[in-house]
Amino acid sequence: MKFLAVVFCSIVALFAHGANIEVCPSCEIKSLRDALKVSQPFDVINIKSGVYIDHAIELTMPLTLIGEKGSVLDGGDQGEILTLHADSIIIKGLTFRNVGLSYTKDWAGISSDRVKGCRIENNTFEKTFFGIYLRKSEDCVVSGNYMDGEAEQEMTSGNGIHFWYCKNMLVENNQVLRHRDGIYFEFVKHSIVKNNLSKNNVRYGLHFMFSDNDDYLNNTFEDNGSGVAVMYSNFIKMNNNRFIENWGPSSYGLLLKEIKDGEIKGNEFYRNTTAVFGEGAMRMDISENVFTYNGWAIKLLSSCMENTVTHNDFISNSFSVFTNASRSYNSFDENFWSEYSGYDLDKDGIGDIPHLPVSLFTFIVEKCEPALLLMRSNFIGLLEIAEKAAPAITPEALVDNKPRMKPLWQ
């Protein structure tokens, strides 16, 4: 039976491979639209170098589109370029350009509606408003694409990669620059975002809304309005990412809002205004991360409970931790704090006295922001000396009872 199944699948695969259709300015078939008129399911359309000005092209059968170097589909600023209405469509090697701006429609270089198994690989998107917008689709791969939206303002820009009501999606090895949100998930389940660069986006590098059981791994989020926002989502793994230079008056490396049972592990947070900000975050495992040269390393509001912060390195941050809670509902243990000045008499690598990461000056700044002008002043130096001499004046909302004497991850 297994042998017969293999033979059957081989025969199906053989007949599923269609004809090759060539498109070029000097060919008999001069445009993609003309090629679609003569194509059959599973045909391969090879698009040669040239600029093809067209928009509102609909793919209604399984096809493979392969672009030669220099092949450009130009929307002429008139609207969406390609819309997928069939399963198993493959698009490779094309440049999508000049979709145009709409305040009423989400025009994209490529969009889909209720498709399965699409593959969008190694394409370039330039000035496409939305780059790739997939709706109610599943089992699709978006890989190796370069996307530059040239966005300057949030109201006049779209997202680079936008998924709505999708599942089992893979987004990998893409470069997404200068959009509103680099990558946006809304109602997306069981999907993976890995090995992407999301940079210089107006709002967020990556934005999750109402999406559960997703992973984002080994990505770099650099110089965005904010790095990543995860909102109203559960069971999200956020591991081995880099959050770099997300800097501004209200910028975060990672914003957590109403999120439960997630994992933040092995990440690097470098020079963010606030590396991690939590509101309504519960049962999060925040471990094995490195926080370096951030304004605030972690802010957890009083609505955050049962979170575990352990085995992290906090190095040269202006403020390590802040909470507005009067008592601790989260555990901080066995972290390294560069400002810790305790001792280790038994040489076990753990400080012999607890560390209070929330300083008095942190509370002063939260109550009166202009007090930041006093940072690094002699007055703050005296305040720190007073805290060491009289620890009772230091807020005890959070405490690390087992502070590490040396960094764990450097």
Coordinates of C-alpha atoms in Angstrom, one line a residue:
M1 CA 0.0 0.0 0.0
K2 CA 2.8 2.4 0.8
F3 CA 4.4 1.7 -2.6
L4 CA 1.1 2.4 -4.4
A5 CA 0.7 5.6 -2.4
V6 CA 4.2 6.8 -3.5
V7 CA 3.5 5.9 -7.1
F8 CA 0.2 7.8 -7.0
C9 CA 1.8 10.9 -5.5
S10 CA 4.5 10.8 -8.1
I11 CA 2.0 10.7 -11.0
V12 CA 0.0 13.6 -9.5
A13 CA 3.2 15.6 -9.1
L14 CA 4.2 14.8 -12.7
F15 CA 0.9 16.0 -14.2
A16 CA 0.7 19.0 -11.8
H17 CA 3.7 20.5 -13.4
G18 CA 2.4 22.7 -16.2
A19 CA 3.8 24.5 -19.2
N20 CA 6.3 27.4 -19.3
I21 CA 5.0 30.7 -20.5
E22 CA 7.5 33.5 -21.2
V23 CA 6.7 37.2 -20.8
C24 CA 8.9 40.0 -22.1
P25 CA 8.5 43.3 -24.0
S26 CA 9.6 41.7 -27.3
C27 CA 7.8 38.4 -26.8
E28 CA 4.5 37.3 -28.3
I29 CA 3.1 37.6 -24.7
K30 CA 4.0 41.1 -23.5
S31 CA 2.4 41.3 -20.1
L32 CA 1.5 39.2 -17.1
R33 CA -2.2 39.9 -17.7
D34 CA -1.9 38.5 -21.3
A35 CA -0.1 35.4 -19.9
L36 CA -2.9 34.8 -17.5
K37 CA -5.4 34.6 -20.4
V38 CA -3.6 31.6 -21.9
S39 CA -2.3 29.9 -18.7
Q40 CA -3.6 26.6 -17.1
P41 CA -3.3 25.4 -13.5
F42 CA 0.3 24.8 -12.4
D43 CA 1.8 26.6 -15.3
V44 CA 5.1 28.5 -14.8
I45 CA 5.2 32.1 -16.0
N46 CA 8.7 33.4 -16.5
I47 CA 8.8 37.2 -16.5
K48 CA 11.9 38.7 -18.2
S49 CA 13.6 41.9 -17.4
G50 CA 11.5 45.0 -18.0
V51 CA 9.0 47.4 -16.4
Y52 CA 5.4 46.2 -16.7
I53 CA 2.9 48.9 -15.7
D54 CA -0.4 47.3 -14.5
H55 CA -2.5 46.9 -11.4
A56 CA -5.5 44.9 -10.1
I57 CA -4.2 41.6 -11.5
E58 CA -6.0 38.6 -10.1
L59 CA -4.5 35.1 -9.9
T60 CA -7.4 32.6 -9.9
M61 CA -5.5 29.3 -10.3
P62 CA -2.4 27.6 -8.9
L63 CA 0.6 29.2 -10.8
T64 CA 4.3 29.9 -10.3
L65 CA 5.5 33.4 -11.2
I66 CA 9.3 33.7 -11.6
G67 CA 10.9 37.1 -12.2
E68 CA 14.2 37.5 -14.0
K69 CA 16.6 40.1 -12.5
G70 CA 15.2 43.5 -13.4
S71 CA 11.6 42.4 -13.8
V72 CA 9.3 45.1 -12.3
L73 CA 5.5 45.1 -11.8
D74 CA 4.7 48.8 -11.5
G75 CA 1.3 49.7 -10.2
G76 CA 1.6 53.3 -11.5
D77 CA 0.2 54.6 -8.2
Q78 CA -3.2 53.3 -9.2
G79 CA -3.8 50.5 -6.7
E80 CA -3.1 46.9 -5.7
I81 CA -0.9 45.0 -8.0
L82 CA -1.5 41.3 -7.4
T83 CA -4.4 39.5 -5.6
L84 CA -4.3 35.8 -4.9
H85 CA -7.6 33.9 -5.1
A86 CA -6.2 30.3 -5.4
D87 CA -4.2 27.9 -3.4
S88 CA -0.5 26.9 -4.0
I89 CA 0.6 30.1 -5.8
I90 CA 4.3 30.7 -5.9
I91 CA 5.8 34.2 -6.5
K92 CA 9.6 34.6 -6.8
G93 CA 12.2 37.2 -7.9
L94 CA 9.9 40.1 -8.9
T95 CA 10.0 43.7 -7.9
F96 CA 6.7 45.3 -6.9
R97 CA 6.6 49.1 -7.1
N98 CA 4.3 52.2 -6.8
V99 CA 1.1 50.8 -5.4
G100 CA -0.2 54.3 -4.5
L101 CA -1.9 55.7 -1.4
S102 CA -5.5 55.2 -0.4
Y103 CA -7.3 56.3 2.7
T104 CA -10.2 53.9 2.2
K105 CA -8.5 50.7 0.9
D106 CA -5.5 48.7 2.0
W107 CA -3.7 48.5 -1.3
A108 CA -0.8 46.1 -1.3
G109 CA 1.9 44.8 -3.7
I110 CA 0.5 41.3 -3.1
S111 CA -2.7 40.5 -1.2
S112 CA -4.7 37.2 -0.7
D113 CA -8.2 36.2 0.2
R114 CA -8.8 32.7 1.7
V115 CA -5.8 30.9 0.2
K116 CA -3.6 28.0 1.3
G117 CA 0.0 27.1 0.6
C118 CA 1.2 30.3 -1.1
R119 CA 4.9 31.1 -1.2
I120 CA 6.2 34.7 -1.6
E121 CA 10.0 34.5 -1.8
N122 CA 12.9 36.7 -2.7
N123 CA 10.9 39.6 -4.1
T124 CA 11.5 43.3 -3.7
F125 CA 8.8 45.8 -2.6
E126 CA 9.3 49.5 -3.2
K127 CA 6.8 52.2 -2.3
T128 CA 3.9 49.7 -2.0
F129 CA 1.9 51.2 0.8
F130 CA 1.2 47.7 2.2
G131 CA 3.8 45.3 1.0
I132 CA 2.1 41.9 1.5
Y133 CA -1.4 41.7 3.0
L134 CA -2.8 38.1 3.5
R135 CA -6.4 37.7 4.7
K136 CA -7.9 34.5 6.1
S137 CA -5.1 32.4 4.7
E138 CA -3.0 29.5 6.0
D139 CA 0.1 27.5 5.5
C140 CA 1.8 30.3 3.6
V141 CA 5.5 31.2 3.5
V142 CA 6.9 34.8 3.2
S143 CA 10.6 34.5 2.9
G144 CA 13.7 36.4 1.7
N145 CA 11.9 39.6 0.6
Y146 CA 13.3 43.1 0.7
M147 CA 10.7 45.8 1.5
D148 CA 11.1 49.5 1.7
G149 CA 7.9 51.5 2.1
E150 CA 9.6 54.9 2.4
A151 CA 7.1 55.8 5.1
E152 CA 7.4 59.1 7.0
Q153 CA 4.1 59.4 8.8
E154 CA 1.8 56.9 10.5
M155 CA -1.4 58.2 8.8
T156 CA 0.0 57.9 5.3
S157 CA 1.7 54.6 5.5
G158 CA 0.8 50.9 5.6
N159 CA 2.4 47.8 7.0
G160 CA 5.2 45.8 5.4
I161 CA 3.8 42.3 6.1
H162 CA 0.2 42.2 7.3
F163 CA -1.7 39.0 8.3
W164 CA -5.3 39.0 9.3
Y165 CA -7.1 35.9 10.5
C166 CA -4.4 33.6 9.4
K167 CA -2.8 30.4 10.8
N168 CA 0.3 28.2 10.3
M169 CA 2.2 31.0 8.6
L170 CA 6.0 31.4 8.3
V171 CA 7.8 34.8 8.0
E172 CA 11.5 34.4 7.7
N173 CA 14.7 36.1 6.4
N174 CA 12.9 39.3 5.3
Q175 CA 14.2 42.9 5.5
V176 CA 11.3 45.3 6.3
L177 CA 12.1 49.0 6.3
R178 CA 10.2 52.2 6.6
H179 CA 6.6 51.1 6.9
R180 CA 4.0 51.9 9.6
D181 CA 4.5 48.5 11.3
G182 CA 7.1 46.3 9.8
I183 CA 5.2 43.1 10.5
Y184 CA 1.6 43.1 11.8
F185 CA -0.4 40.1 13.1
E186 CA -4.1 40.3 14.0
F187 CA -6.0 37.1 14.9
V188 CA -3.1 35.0 13.7
K189 CA -2.5 31.5 15.3
H190 CA 0.3 29.0 15.4
S191 CA 2.7 31.0 13.2
I192 CA 6.5 31.8 13.3
V193 CA 8.4 35.0 12.6
K194 CA 12.2 34.3 12.5
N195 CA 15.5 35.7 11.2
N196 CA 14.0 39.0 10.0
L197 CA 15.3 42.5 10.1
S198 CA 12.7 45.2 10.9
K199 CA 14.1 48.7 10.9
N200 CA 13.2 52.3 10.7
N201 CA 9.5 51.7 10.8
V202 CA 7.3 54.6 12.0
R203 CA 5.3 52.8 14.7
Y204 CA 6.4 49.2 15.5
G205 CA 8.9 46.7 14.1
L206 CA 6.5 43.9 15.0
H207 CA 2.9 44.2 16.2
F208 CA 0.7 41.4 17.6
M209 CA -3.0 41.8 18.3
F210 CA -5.3 39.0 19.5
S211 CA -2.9 36.3 18.3
D212 CA -2.1 33.2 20.3
N213 CA 0.5 30.4 20.1
D214 CA 3.0 32.3 17.9
D215 CA 6.8 32.4 18.1
Y216 CA 9.2 35.2 17.1
L217 CA 12.8 34.1 17.1
N218 CA 16.2 35.5 16.1
N219 CA 14.9 38.7 14.7
T220 CA 16.4 42.2 14.9
F221 CA 14.2 45.2 15.6
E222 CA 16.2 48.4 15.2
D223 CA 15.5 52.1 15.3
N224 CA 11.7 51.8 15.1
G225 CA 9.1 54.0 16.8
S226 CA 8.9 51.0 19.2
G227 CA 10.5 47.6 18.7
V228 CA 7.6 45.1 19.3
A229 CA 4.1 45.4 20.8
V230 CA 2.3 42.2 21.9
M231 CA -1.3 43.0 22.9
Y232 CA -4.2 40.8 24.0
S233 CA -2.3 37.6 23.1
N234 CA -1.4 34.4 24.9
F235 CA 1.3 31.7 24.7
I236 CA 3.8 33.8 22.7
K237 CA 7.5 32.9 22.6
M238 CA 9.9 35.8 22.2
N239 CA 13.4 34.3 22.1
N240 CA 16.8 35.2 20.9
N241 CA 15.9 38.6 19.4
R242 CA 17.7 41.9 19.3
F243 CA 16.0 45.1 20.3
I244 CA 18.3 47.9 19.4
E245 CA 18.1 51.7 19.4
N246 CA 14.3 52.0 19.7
W247 CA 14.6 55.4 21.2
G248 CA 12.2 58.3 21.7
P249 CA 9.8 60.0 24.1
S250 CA 7.4 57.0 24.2
S251 CA 9.5 54.2 22.7
Y252 CA 9.8 50.6 24.0
G253 CA 12.0 47.7 23.0
L254 CA 9.1 45.4 23.9
L255 CA 5.6 46.5 24.9
L256 CA 3.4 43.9 26.7
K257 CA -0.3 44.7 27.2
E258 CA -2.8 42.1 28.5
I259 CA -0.6 39.1 27.6
K260 CA -0.4 35.8 29.5
D261 CA 1.7 32.7 29.7
G262 CA 4.5 33.9 27.4
E263 CA 8.3 33.5 27.3
I264 CA 10.9 36.2 26.8
K265 CA 14.2 34.4 26.7
G266 CA 17.8 35.0 25.4
N267 CA 17.1 38.4 24.0
E268 CA 19.4 41.5 23.8
F269 CA 18.0 44.9 24.7
Y270 CA 20.4 47.7 23.8
R271 CA 19.8 51.4 24.0
N272 CA 16.0 51.5 24.2
T273 CA 14.1 54.2 26.0
T274 CA 12.3 51.4 27.9
A275 CA 13.5 47.9 27.1
V276 CA 10.4 46.0 28.5
F277 CA 7.1 47.7 29.5
G278 CA 4.4 45.6 31.0
E279 CA 0.7 46.4 31.6
G280 CA -1.5 43.5 32.5
A281 CA 1.2 41.0 31.8
M282 CA 0.8 37.7 33.7
R283 CA 2.8 34.5 34.2
M284 CA 5.6 35.6 31.9
D285 CA 9.0 33.9 32.0
I286 CA 11.6 36.7 31.5
S287 CA 15.0 35.0 31.7
E288 CA 18.5 34.8 30.2
N289 CA 18.2 38.3 28.6
V290 CA 20.8 41.1 28.5
F291 CA 19.7 44.7 29.2
T292 CA 22.5 47.2 28.4
Y293 CA 22.4 51.0 28.2
N294 CA 18.7 51.4 28.3
G295 CA 16.8 54.3 29.9
W296 CA 14.6 51.9 31.9
A297 CA 15.4 48.2 31.6
I298 CA 12.0 47.0 32.9
K299 CA 8.8 48.7 33.9
L300 CA 6.1 46.5 35.3
L301 CA 2.9 48.2 36.4
S302 CA 0.8 47.0 39.3
S303 CA -1.5 45.0 37.0
C304 CA 1.4 42.7 36.2
M305 CA 1.4 39.5 38.4
E306 CA 3.1 36.2 38.7
N307 CA 5.9 37.0 36.4
T308 CA 9.4 35.5 36.9
V309 CA 12.5 37.6 36.1
T310 CA 15.5 35.4 36.6
H311 CA 19.1 34.9 35.3
N312 CA 19.2 38.2 33.4
D313 CA 22.1 40.7 33.1
F314 CA 21.3 44.4 33.9
I315 CA 24.3 46.4 32.8
S316 CA 24.7 50.2 32.8
N317 CA 21.0 51.1 32.5
S318 CA 19.9 54.5 33.7
F319 CA 17.1 52.8 35.8
S320 CA 17.0 49.0 36.2
V321 CA 13.4 48.4 37.3
F322 CA 10.3 50.4 38.1
T323 CA 6.9 49.4 39.4
N324 CA 4.0 51.5 40.8
A325 CA 2.9 48.6 43.0
S326 CA 3.3 49.0 46.7
R327 CA 4.1 45.3 47.1
S328 CA 5.7 42.7 44.9
Y329 CA 3.5 40.3 42.9
N330 CA 6.5 39.2 40.7
S331 CA 9.7 37.4 41.5
F332 CA 13.2 38.7 40.7
D333 CA 16.0 36.2 41.5
E334 CA 19.5 35.4 40.5
N335 CA 20.0 38.4 38.2
F336 CA 23.2 40.4 37.7
W337 CA 22.9 44.1 38.5
S338 CA 25.9 46.3 37.6
E339 CA 24.9 48.8 40.3
Y340 CA 24.9 46.1 43.0
S341 CA 27.6 46.8 45.7
G342 CA 27.1 43.9 48.0
Y343 CA 29.6 41.2 48.9
D344 CA 30.0 37.4 48.6
L345 CA 31.9 36.1 51.6
D346 CA 31.2 32.4 50.9
K347 CA 32.3 32.7 47.2
D348 CA 29.3 31.0 45.7
G349 CA 28.7 33.7 43.1
I350 CA 25.6 35.0 44.9
G351 CA 25.5 38.2 46.8
D352 CA 25.1 37.8 50.6
I353 CA 22.7 40.7 50.9
P354 CA 19.5 41.3 48.8
H355 CA 19.5 43.9 46.0
L356 CA 16.7 46.5 45.8
P357 CA 16.6 47.4 42.0
V358 CA 14.0 50.1 42.4
S359 CA 15.9 53.1 43.7
L360 CA 14.4 56.1 45.5
F361 CA 15.5 58.4 42.5
T362 CA 13.5 56.1 40.2
F363 CA 10.3 56.9 42.2
I364 CA 11.1 60.6 42.2
V365 CA 11.5 60.6 38.4
E366 CA 8.2 58.8 37.9
K367 CA 6.4 61.3 40.1
C368 CA 8.3 64.4 38.7
E369 CA 9.8 63.8 35.3
P370 CA 11.9 67.1 35.2
A371 CA 13.9 65.5 38.0
L372 CA 15.8 63.7 35.2
L373 CA 17.8 66.9 34.9
L374 CA 19.5 65.9 38.2
M375 CA 20.8 62.6 36.8
R376 CA 24.5 62.2 37.3
S377 CA 24.6 65.3 39.5
N378 CA 26.2 65.5 43.0
F379 CA 22.8 65.6 44.6
I380 CA 21.9 62.1 43.2
G381 CA 25.3 60.9 44.2
L382 CA 24.5 62.0 47.8
L383 CA 21.1 60.4 47.6
E384 CA 22.7 57.0 46.6
I385 CA 25.1 57.3 49.5
A386 CA 22.2 58.0 51.8
E387 CA 20.3 54.9 50.5
K388 CA 23.3 52.7 51.2
A389 CA 23.8 54.1 54.7
A390 CA 20.1 54.0 55.5
P391 CA 18.5 51.3 53.4
A392 CA 15.1 51.9 55.0
I393 CA 14.5 54.8 52.7
T394 CA 14.8 52.6 49.6
P395 CA 11.4 51.4 48.2
E396 CA 11.0 47.6 48.7
A397 CA 8.4 47.0 46.1
L398 CA 10.8 44.6 44.4
V399 CA 13.8 42.7 45.7
D400 CA 16.3 40.2 44.3
N401 CA 17.3 38.0 47.2
K402 CA 20.0 36.2 45.3
P403 CA 21.8 38.8 43.1
R404 CA 24.6 37.5 40.9
M405 CA 28.1 38.8 41.4
K406 CA 29.1 38.5 37.8
P407 CA 27.3 38.7 34.4
L408 CA 25.9 35.4 33.2
W409 CA 25.9 36.0 29.5
Q410 CA 29.0 38.1 28.6

